Short mmCIF file of C-alpha atoms in Angstrom, two decimals:
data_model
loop_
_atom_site.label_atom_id
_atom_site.label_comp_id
_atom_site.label_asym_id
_atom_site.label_seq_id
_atom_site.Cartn_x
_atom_site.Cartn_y
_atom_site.Cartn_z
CA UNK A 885 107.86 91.05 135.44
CA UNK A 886 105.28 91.09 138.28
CA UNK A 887 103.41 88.13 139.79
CA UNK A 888 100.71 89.29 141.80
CA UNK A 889 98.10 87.13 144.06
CA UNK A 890 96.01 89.85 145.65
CA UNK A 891 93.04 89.64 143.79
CA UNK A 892 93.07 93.25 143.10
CA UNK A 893 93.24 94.48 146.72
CA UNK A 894 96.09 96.55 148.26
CA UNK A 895 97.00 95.77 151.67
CA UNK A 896 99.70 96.96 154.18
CA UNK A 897 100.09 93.82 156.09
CA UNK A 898 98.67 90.17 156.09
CA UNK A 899 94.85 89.58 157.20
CA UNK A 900 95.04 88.61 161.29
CA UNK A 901 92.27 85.63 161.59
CA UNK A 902 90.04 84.90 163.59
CA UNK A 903 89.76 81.47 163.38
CA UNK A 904 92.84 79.75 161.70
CA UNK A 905 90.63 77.11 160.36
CA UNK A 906 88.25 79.66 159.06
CA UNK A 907 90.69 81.61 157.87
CA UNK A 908 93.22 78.77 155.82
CA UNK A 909 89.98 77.79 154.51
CA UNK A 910 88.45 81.09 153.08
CA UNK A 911 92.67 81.70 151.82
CA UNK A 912 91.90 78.36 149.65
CA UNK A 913 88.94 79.45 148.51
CA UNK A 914 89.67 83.09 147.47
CA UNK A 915 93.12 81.94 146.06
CA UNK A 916 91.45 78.56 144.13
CA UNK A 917 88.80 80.80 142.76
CA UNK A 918 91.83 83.39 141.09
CA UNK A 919 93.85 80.31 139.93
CA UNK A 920 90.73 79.00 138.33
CA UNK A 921 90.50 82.48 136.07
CA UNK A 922 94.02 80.81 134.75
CA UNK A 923 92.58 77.48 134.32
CA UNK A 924 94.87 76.30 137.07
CA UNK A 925 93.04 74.09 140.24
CA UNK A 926 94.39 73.69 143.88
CA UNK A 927 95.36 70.03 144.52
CA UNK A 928 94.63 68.95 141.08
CA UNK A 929 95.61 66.21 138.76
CA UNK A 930 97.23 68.42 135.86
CA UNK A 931 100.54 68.73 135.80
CA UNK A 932 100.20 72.81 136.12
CA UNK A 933 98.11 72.32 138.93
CA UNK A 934 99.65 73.15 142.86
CA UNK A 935 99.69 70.59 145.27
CA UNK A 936 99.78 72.64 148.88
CA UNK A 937 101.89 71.07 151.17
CA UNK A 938 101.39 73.88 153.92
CA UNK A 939 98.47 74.73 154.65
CA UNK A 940 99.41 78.08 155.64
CA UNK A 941 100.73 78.50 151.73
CA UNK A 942 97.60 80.24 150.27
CA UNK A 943 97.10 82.89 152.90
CA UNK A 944 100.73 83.96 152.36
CA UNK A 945 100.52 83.87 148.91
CA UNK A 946 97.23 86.21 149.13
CA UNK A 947 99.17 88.48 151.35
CA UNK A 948 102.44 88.70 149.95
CA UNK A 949 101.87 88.81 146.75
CA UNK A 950 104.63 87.95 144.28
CA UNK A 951 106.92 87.47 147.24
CA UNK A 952 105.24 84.96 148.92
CA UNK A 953 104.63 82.75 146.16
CA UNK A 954 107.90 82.63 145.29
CA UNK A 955 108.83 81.77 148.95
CA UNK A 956 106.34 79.72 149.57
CA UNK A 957 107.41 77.49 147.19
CA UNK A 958 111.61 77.58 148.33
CA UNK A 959 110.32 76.31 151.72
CA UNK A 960 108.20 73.83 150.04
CA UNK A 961 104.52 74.96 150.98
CA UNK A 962 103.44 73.69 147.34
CA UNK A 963 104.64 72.18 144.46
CA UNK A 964 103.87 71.87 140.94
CA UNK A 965 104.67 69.51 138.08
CA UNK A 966 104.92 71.83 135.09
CA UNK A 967 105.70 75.34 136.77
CA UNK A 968 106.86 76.43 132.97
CA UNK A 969 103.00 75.91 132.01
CA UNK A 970 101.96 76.87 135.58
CA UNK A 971 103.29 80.37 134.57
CA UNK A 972 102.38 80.53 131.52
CA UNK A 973 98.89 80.17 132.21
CA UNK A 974 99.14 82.55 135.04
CA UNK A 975 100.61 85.64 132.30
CA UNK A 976 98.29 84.39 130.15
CA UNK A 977 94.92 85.15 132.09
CA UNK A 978 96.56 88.36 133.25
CA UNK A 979 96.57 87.64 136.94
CA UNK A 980 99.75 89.80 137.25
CA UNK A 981 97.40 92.97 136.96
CA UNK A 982 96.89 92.66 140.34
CA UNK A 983 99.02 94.92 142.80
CA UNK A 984 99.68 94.02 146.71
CA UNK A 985 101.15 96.76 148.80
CA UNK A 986 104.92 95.04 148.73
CA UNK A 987 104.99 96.06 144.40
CA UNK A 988 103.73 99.23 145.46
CA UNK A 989 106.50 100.12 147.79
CA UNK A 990 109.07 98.80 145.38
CA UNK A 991 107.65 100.52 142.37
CA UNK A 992 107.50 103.64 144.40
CA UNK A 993 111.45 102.47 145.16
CA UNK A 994 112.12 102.78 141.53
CA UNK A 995 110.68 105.80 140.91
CA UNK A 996 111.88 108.02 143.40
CA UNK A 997 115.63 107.01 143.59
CA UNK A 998 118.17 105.38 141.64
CA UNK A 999 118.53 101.80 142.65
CA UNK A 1000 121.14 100.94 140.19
CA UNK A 1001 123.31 103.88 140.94
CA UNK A 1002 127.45 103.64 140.44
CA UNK A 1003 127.52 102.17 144.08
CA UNK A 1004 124.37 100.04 144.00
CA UNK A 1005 125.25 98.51 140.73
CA UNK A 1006 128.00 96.14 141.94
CA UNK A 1007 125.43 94.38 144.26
CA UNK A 1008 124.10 92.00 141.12
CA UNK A 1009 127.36 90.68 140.25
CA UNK A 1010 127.68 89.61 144.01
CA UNK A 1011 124.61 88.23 144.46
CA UNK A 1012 123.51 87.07 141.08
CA UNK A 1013 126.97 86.13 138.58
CA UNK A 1014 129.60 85.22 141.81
CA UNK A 1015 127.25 82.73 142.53
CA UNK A 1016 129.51 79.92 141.39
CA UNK A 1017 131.17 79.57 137.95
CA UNK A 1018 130.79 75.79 138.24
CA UNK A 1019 127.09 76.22 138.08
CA UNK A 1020 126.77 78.35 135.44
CA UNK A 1021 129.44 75.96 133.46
CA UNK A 1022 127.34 73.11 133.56
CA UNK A 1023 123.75 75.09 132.91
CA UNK A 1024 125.03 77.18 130.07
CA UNK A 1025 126.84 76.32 126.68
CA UNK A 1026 130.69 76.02 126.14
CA UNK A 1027 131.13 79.49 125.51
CA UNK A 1028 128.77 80.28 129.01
CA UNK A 1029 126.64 82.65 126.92
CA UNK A 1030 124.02 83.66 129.76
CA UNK A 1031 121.35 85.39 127.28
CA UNK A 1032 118.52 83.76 125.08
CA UNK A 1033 119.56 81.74 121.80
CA UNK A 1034 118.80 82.01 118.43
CA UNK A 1035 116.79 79.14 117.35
CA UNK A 1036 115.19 79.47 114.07
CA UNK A 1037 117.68 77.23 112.25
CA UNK A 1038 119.17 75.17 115.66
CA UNK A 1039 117.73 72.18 117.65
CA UNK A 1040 120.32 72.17 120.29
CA UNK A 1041 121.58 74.99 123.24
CA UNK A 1042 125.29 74.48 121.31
CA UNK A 1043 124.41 75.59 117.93
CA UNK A 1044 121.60 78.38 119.24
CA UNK A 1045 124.18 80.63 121.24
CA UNK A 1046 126.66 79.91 118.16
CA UNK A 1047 123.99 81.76 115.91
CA UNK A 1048 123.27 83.88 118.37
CA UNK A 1049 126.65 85.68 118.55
CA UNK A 1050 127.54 84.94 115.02
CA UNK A 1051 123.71 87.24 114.15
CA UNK A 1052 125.46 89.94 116.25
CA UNK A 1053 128.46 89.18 114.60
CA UNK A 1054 126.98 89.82 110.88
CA UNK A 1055 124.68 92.60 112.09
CA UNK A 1056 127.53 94.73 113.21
CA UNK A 1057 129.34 93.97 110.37
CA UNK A 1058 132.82 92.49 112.01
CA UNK A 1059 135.72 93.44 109.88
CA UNK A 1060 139.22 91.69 111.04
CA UNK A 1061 141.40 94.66 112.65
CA UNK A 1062 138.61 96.09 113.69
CA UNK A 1063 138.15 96.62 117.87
CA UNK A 1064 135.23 95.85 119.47
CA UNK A 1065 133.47 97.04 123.14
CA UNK A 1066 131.41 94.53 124.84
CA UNK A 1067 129.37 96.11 127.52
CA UNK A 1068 128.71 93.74 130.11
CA UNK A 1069 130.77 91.45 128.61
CA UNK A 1070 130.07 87.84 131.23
CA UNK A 1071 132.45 85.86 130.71
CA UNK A 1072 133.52 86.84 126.99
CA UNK A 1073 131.24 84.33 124.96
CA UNK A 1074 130.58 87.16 122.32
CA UNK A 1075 134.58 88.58 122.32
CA UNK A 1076 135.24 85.11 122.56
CA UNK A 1077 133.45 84.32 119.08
CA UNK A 1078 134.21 87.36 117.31
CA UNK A 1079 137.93 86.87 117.96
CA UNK A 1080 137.97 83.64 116.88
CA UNK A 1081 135.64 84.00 113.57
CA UNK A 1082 136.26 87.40 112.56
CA UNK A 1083 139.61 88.34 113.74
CA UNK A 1084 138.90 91.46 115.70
CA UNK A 1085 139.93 92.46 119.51
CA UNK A 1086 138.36 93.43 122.08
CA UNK A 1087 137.81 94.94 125.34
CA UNK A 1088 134.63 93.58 127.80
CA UNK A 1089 133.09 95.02 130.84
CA UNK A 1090 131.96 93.66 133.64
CA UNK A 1091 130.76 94.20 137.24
CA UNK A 1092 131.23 90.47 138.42
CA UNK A 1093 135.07 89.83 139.65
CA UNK A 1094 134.62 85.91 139.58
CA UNK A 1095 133.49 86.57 135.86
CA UNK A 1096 136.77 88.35 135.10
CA UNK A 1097 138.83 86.08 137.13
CA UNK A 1098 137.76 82.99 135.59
CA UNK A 1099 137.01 85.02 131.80
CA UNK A 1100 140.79 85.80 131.98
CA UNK A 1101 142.17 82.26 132.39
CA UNK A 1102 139.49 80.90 130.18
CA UNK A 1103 140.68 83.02 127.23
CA UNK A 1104 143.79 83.83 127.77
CA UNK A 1105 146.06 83.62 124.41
CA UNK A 1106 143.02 85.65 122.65
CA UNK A 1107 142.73 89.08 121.81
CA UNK A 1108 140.36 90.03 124.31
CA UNK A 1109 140.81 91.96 127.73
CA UNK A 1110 138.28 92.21 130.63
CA UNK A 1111 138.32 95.15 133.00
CA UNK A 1112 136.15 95.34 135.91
CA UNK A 1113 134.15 98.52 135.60
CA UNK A 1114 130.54 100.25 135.90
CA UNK A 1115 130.41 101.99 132.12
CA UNK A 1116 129.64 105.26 133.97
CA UNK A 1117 133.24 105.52 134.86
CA UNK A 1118 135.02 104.03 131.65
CA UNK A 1119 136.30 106.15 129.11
CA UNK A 1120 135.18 109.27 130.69
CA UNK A 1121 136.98 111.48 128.72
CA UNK A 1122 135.97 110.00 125.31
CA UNK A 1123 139.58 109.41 124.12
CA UNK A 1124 139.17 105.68 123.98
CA UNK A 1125 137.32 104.46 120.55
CA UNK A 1126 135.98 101.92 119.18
CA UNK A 1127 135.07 100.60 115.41
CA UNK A 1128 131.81 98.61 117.37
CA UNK A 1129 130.17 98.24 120.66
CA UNK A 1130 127.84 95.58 121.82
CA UNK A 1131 125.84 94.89 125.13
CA UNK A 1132 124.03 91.61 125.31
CA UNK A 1133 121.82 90.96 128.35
CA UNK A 1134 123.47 94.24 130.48
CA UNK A 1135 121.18 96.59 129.61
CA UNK A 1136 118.07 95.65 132.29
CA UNK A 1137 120.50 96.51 134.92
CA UNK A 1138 120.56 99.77 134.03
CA UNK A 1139 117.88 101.36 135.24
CA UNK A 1140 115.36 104.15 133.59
CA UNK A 1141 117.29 106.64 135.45
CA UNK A 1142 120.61 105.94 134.01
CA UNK A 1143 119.58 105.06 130.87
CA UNK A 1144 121.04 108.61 129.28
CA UNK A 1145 124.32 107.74 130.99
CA UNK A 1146 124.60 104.39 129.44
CA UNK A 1147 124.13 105.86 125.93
CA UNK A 1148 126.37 108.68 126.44
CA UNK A 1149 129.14 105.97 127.08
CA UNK A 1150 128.45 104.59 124.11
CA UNK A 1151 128.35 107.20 122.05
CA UNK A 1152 131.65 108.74 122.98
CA UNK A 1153 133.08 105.57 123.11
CA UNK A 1154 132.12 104.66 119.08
CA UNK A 1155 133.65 105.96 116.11
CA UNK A 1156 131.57 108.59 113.74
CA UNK A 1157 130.54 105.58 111.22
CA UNK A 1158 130.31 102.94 113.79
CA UNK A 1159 127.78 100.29 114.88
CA UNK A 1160 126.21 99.52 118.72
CA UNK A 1161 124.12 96.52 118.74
CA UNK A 1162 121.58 96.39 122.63
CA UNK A 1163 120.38 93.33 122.65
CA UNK A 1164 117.97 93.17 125.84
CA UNK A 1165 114.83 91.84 127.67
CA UNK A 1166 111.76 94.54 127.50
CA UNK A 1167 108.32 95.00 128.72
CA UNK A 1168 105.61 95.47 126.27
CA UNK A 1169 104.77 98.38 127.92
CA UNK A 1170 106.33 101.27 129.82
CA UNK A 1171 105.54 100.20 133.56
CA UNK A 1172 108.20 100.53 136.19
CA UNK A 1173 106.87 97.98 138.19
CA UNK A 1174 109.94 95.98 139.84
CA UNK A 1175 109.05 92.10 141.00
CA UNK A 1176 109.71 91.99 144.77
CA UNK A 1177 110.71 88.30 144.16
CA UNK A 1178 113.15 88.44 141.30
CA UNK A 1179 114.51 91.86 143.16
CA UNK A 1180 115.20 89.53 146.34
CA UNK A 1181 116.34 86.38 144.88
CA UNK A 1182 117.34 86.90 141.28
CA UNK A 1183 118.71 90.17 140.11
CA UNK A 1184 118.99 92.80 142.08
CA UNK A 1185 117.59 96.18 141.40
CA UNK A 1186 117.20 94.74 137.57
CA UNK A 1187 114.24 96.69 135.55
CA UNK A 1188 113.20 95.70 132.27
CA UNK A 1189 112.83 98.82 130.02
CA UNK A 1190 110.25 99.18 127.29
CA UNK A 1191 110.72 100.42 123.70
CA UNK A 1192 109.21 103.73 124.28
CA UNK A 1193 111.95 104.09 126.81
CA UNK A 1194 114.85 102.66 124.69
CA UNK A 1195 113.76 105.18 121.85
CA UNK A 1196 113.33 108.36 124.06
CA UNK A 1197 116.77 107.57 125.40
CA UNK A 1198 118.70 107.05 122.36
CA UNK A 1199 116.64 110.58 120.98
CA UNK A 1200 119.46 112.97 119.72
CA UNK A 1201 122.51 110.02 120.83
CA UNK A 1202 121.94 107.42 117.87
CA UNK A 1203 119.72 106.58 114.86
CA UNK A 1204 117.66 103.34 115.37
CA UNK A 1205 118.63 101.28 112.34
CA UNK A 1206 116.93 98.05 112.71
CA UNK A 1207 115.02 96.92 115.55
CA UNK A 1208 114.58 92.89 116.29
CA UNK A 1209 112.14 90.76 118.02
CA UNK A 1210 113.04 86.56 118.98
CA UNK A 1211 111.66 86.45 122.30
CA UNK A 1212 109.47 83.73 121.88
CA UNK A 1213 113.56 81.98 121.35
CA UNK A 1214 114.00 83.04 125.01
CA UNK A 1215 111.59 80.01 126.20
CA UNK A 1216 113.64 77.57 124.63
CA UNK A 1217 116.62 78.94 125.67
CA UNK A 1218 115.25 78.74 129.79
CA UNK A 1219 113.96 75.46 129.37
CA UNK A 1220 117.25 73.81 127.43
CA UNK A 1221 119.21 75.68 130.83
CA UNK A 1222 116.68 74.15 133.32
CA UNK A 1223 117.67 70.45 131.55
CA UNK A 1224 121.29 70.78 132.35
CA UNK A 1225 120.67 72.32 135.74
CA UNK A 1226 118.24 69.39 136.47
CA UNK A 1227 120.79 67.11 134.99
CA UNK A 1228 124.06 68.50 136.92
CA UNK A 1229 122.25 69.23 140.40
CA UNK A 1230 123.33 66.40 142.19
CA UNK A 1231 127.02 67.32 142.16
CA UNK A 1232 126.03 70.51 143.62
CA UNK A 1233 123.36 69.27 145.75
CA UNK A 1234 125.37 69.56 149.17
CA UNK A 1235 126.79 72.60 148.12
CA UNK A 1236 123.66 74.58 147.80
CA UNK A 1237 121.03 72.85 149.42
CA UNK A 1238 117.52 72.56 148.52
CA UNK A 1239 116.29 75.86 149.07
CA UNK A 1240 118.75 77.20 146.62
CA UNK A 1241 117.24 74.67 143.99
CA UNK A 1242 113.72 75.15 144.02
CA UNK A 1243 114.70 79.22 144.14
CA UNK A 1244 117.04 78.48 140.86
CA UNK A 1245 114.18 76.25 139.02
CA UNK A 1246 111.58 78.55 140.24
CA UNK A 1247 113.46 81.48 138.15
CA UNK A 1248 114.05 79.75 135.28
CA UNK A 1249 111.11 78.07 134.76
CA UNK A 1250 109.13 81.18 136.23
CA UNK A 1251 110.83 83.46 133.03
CA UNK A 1252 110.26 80.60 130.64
CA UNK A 1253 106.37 80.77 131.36
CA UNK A 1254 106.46 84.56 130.64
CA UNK A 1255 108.79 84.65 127.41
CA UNK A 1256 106.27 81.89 126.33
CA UNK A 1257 102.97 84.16 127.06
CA UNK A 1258 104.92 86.57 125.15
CA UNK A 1259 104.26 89.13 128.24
CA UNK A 1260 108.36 89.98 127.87
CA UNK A 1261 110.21 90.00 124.81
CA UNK A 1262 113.61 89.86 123.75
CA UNK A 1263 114.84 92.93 121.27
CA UNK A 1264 117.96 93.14 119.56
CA UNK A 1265 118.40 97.00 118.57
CA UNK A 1266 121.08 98.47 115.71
CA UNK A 1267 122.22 102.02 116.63
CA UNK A 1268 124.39 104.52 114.03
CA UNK A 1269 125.70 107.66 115.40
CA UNK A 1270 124.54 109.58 112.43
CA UNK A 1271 123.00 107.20 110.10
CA UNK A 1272 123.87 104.74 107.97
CA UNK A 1273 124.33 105.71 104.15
CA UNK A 1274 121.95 104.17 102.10
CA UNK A 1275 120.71 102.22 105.21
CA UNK A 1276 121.49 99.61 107.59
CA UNK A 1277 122.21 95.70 105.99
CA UNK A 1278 118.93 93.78 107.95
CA UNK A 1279 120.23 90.16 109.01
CA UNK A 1280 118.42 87.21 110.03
#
């Protein structure tokens, strides 16, 4: 996901003025004039409107792109009422098409070298999922199920997740006895339901220590066991199998670049008449351009694949059996998490601080704009070694 101000120009640094009055006042200009593509007015009365509190706000965000708008708005150069509609309008009108020189270097990043490499790929679960599993506890459901809810027949965060894993339960077809593989497992929401409602065990893993830690105590007296571990390195030699394997919300950590080595894991790690069930976030197109933002703030070297890329990288691994679509769920899922968040911030207020909140509401409300201008999507993908006889069983 990219958010880009430029207006369609590429520069290498920010524009030296002149005249800072002339200048702040030609950045409000040029920026009101792209915002207005979107619908969207500087200092206006709508509640998707920005109110700038900085003046120097609009000739950073022109600049920086992505970067600075995101910034900009954790030191509190402008505000917004509705940044969920904010965004959306902005994906709407396309005004992400536009590139600054700060995606280009990233993109370039991405391309040439492999940012979530076996040593790189620990950094999220510091900097993202250690970030305190009291927040999380009070944002998330009672399993803490951190991916997007099912919601077709639910009207509450509870009973979305609940359908949620129990769909990926169903889909995989969960027989008791059987074992299951969660890769990049959280903390154990989906081993945590299966266990309990169709009596299998299982093994999760994950990259985030304080998710183990507090996973372990959590669910301890369950058939389930956590092992911190990048996938490259588990099961190596193949000897370790599995009836099922899932991965819910792992996968755009990967990386295009290790995308072969995550299905080669899986493969040797599943059983010749077994099920693996990605459920991830995609683009709509294949476009490895990484957010400088997000990258900074949110997740690491995260990169949302497409479905051209899932396909080519499952090619001559797995059989695509069913392929599934509920991203617009993914919006109601952000904004039910931005309620509790709202609702539990003060007791974390002095913990934090408020840069930390405006950077965590600016994320989720941010993604919840996207997933509702359907410009990312949310796919849940059935894979059979070989193919399943007579076909795969389509749940809903």
């Amino acid at each position: 996901m990219d958010l880009d101000f430029d207006n369609g120009s590429t520069r290498k640094t920010a524009p030296q003025p002149t005249t800072p009055s002339g200048t702040k006042a030609s950045a409000i200009g040029t920026l009101g004039n792209l915002l207005g593509r979107a619908g969207i007015r500087i200092n206006g009365d709508a509640p998707w409107d920005i109110q700038i509190k900085d003046e120097r706000a609009p000739t950073r965000i022109l600049a920086q792109g992505s970067l600075g708008l995101g910034e900009s708005y954790m030191d509190g150069w402008w505000d917004c009422a509705s940044l969920d509609i904010f965004f959306e309008r902005i994906f709407q009108a396309n005004l992400t098409e536009h590139v600054t020189a700060k995606d280009i270097v990233q993109t370039l990043k991405a391309r040439l070298l492999n940012l979530q490499n076996s040593r790189r790929s620990w950094q999220v679960g510091k900097a993202h999922y250690d970030v305190g599993n009291d927040l999380f506890s009070a944002m998330l459901d009672s399993r803490l199920t951190y991916s997007c809810g099912y919601w077709r027949e639910a009207d509450n965060l509870e009973d979305a997740q609940a359908a949620k894993l129990d769909l990926v339960c169903r889909k995989l077809g969960l027989q008791p006895g059987m074992r299951l593989l969660d890769i990049g497992c959280g903390w154990g929401s989906l081993m945590q339901f299966a266990a309990e409602n169709y009596g299998v065990s299982c093994v999760g893993l994950t990259i985030s220590k304080e998710q183990a830690e507090f996973a372990r105590q959590k669910l301890s007296g369950l058939p389930v066991e956590f092992r911190l571990a990048d996938y490259r390195s588990f099961n190596v030699d193949g000897q370790e199998k599995f009836d099922r394997i899932a991965s819910i919300g792992m996968f755009e950590h990967v990386g295009h670049k290790n995308y072969g080595a995550f299905f080669d894991t899986s493969k040797r790690s599943l059983v010749a008449d077994g099920l693996f069930l990605l459920h991830t976030i995609g683009r709509k197109r294949t476009r490895n351009v990484i957010d400088p933002w997000f990258d900074r703030y949110i997740f690491p070297n995260g990169e949302l694949p497409s479905l051209n890329e899932i396909s080519t990288s499952v090619d001559g691994r797995f059989v695509i059996e069913d392929v599934h679509n509920f991203g617009a769920d993914y919006d109601k899922t952000l904004m039910a998490w931005h309620v509790r968040f709202e609702a539990a911030w003060p007791q974390f207020a002095s913990k934090y601080g408020e840069r930390f909140y405006r950077m965590w509401r600016y994320y989720l409300l941010c993604m919840a704009g996207c997933f509702r201008a359907r410009q990312i999507q949310l796919w849940q993908t059935v894979l059979s070694p070989s193919g399943v006889p007579g076909g795969h069983l389509r749940h809903s």
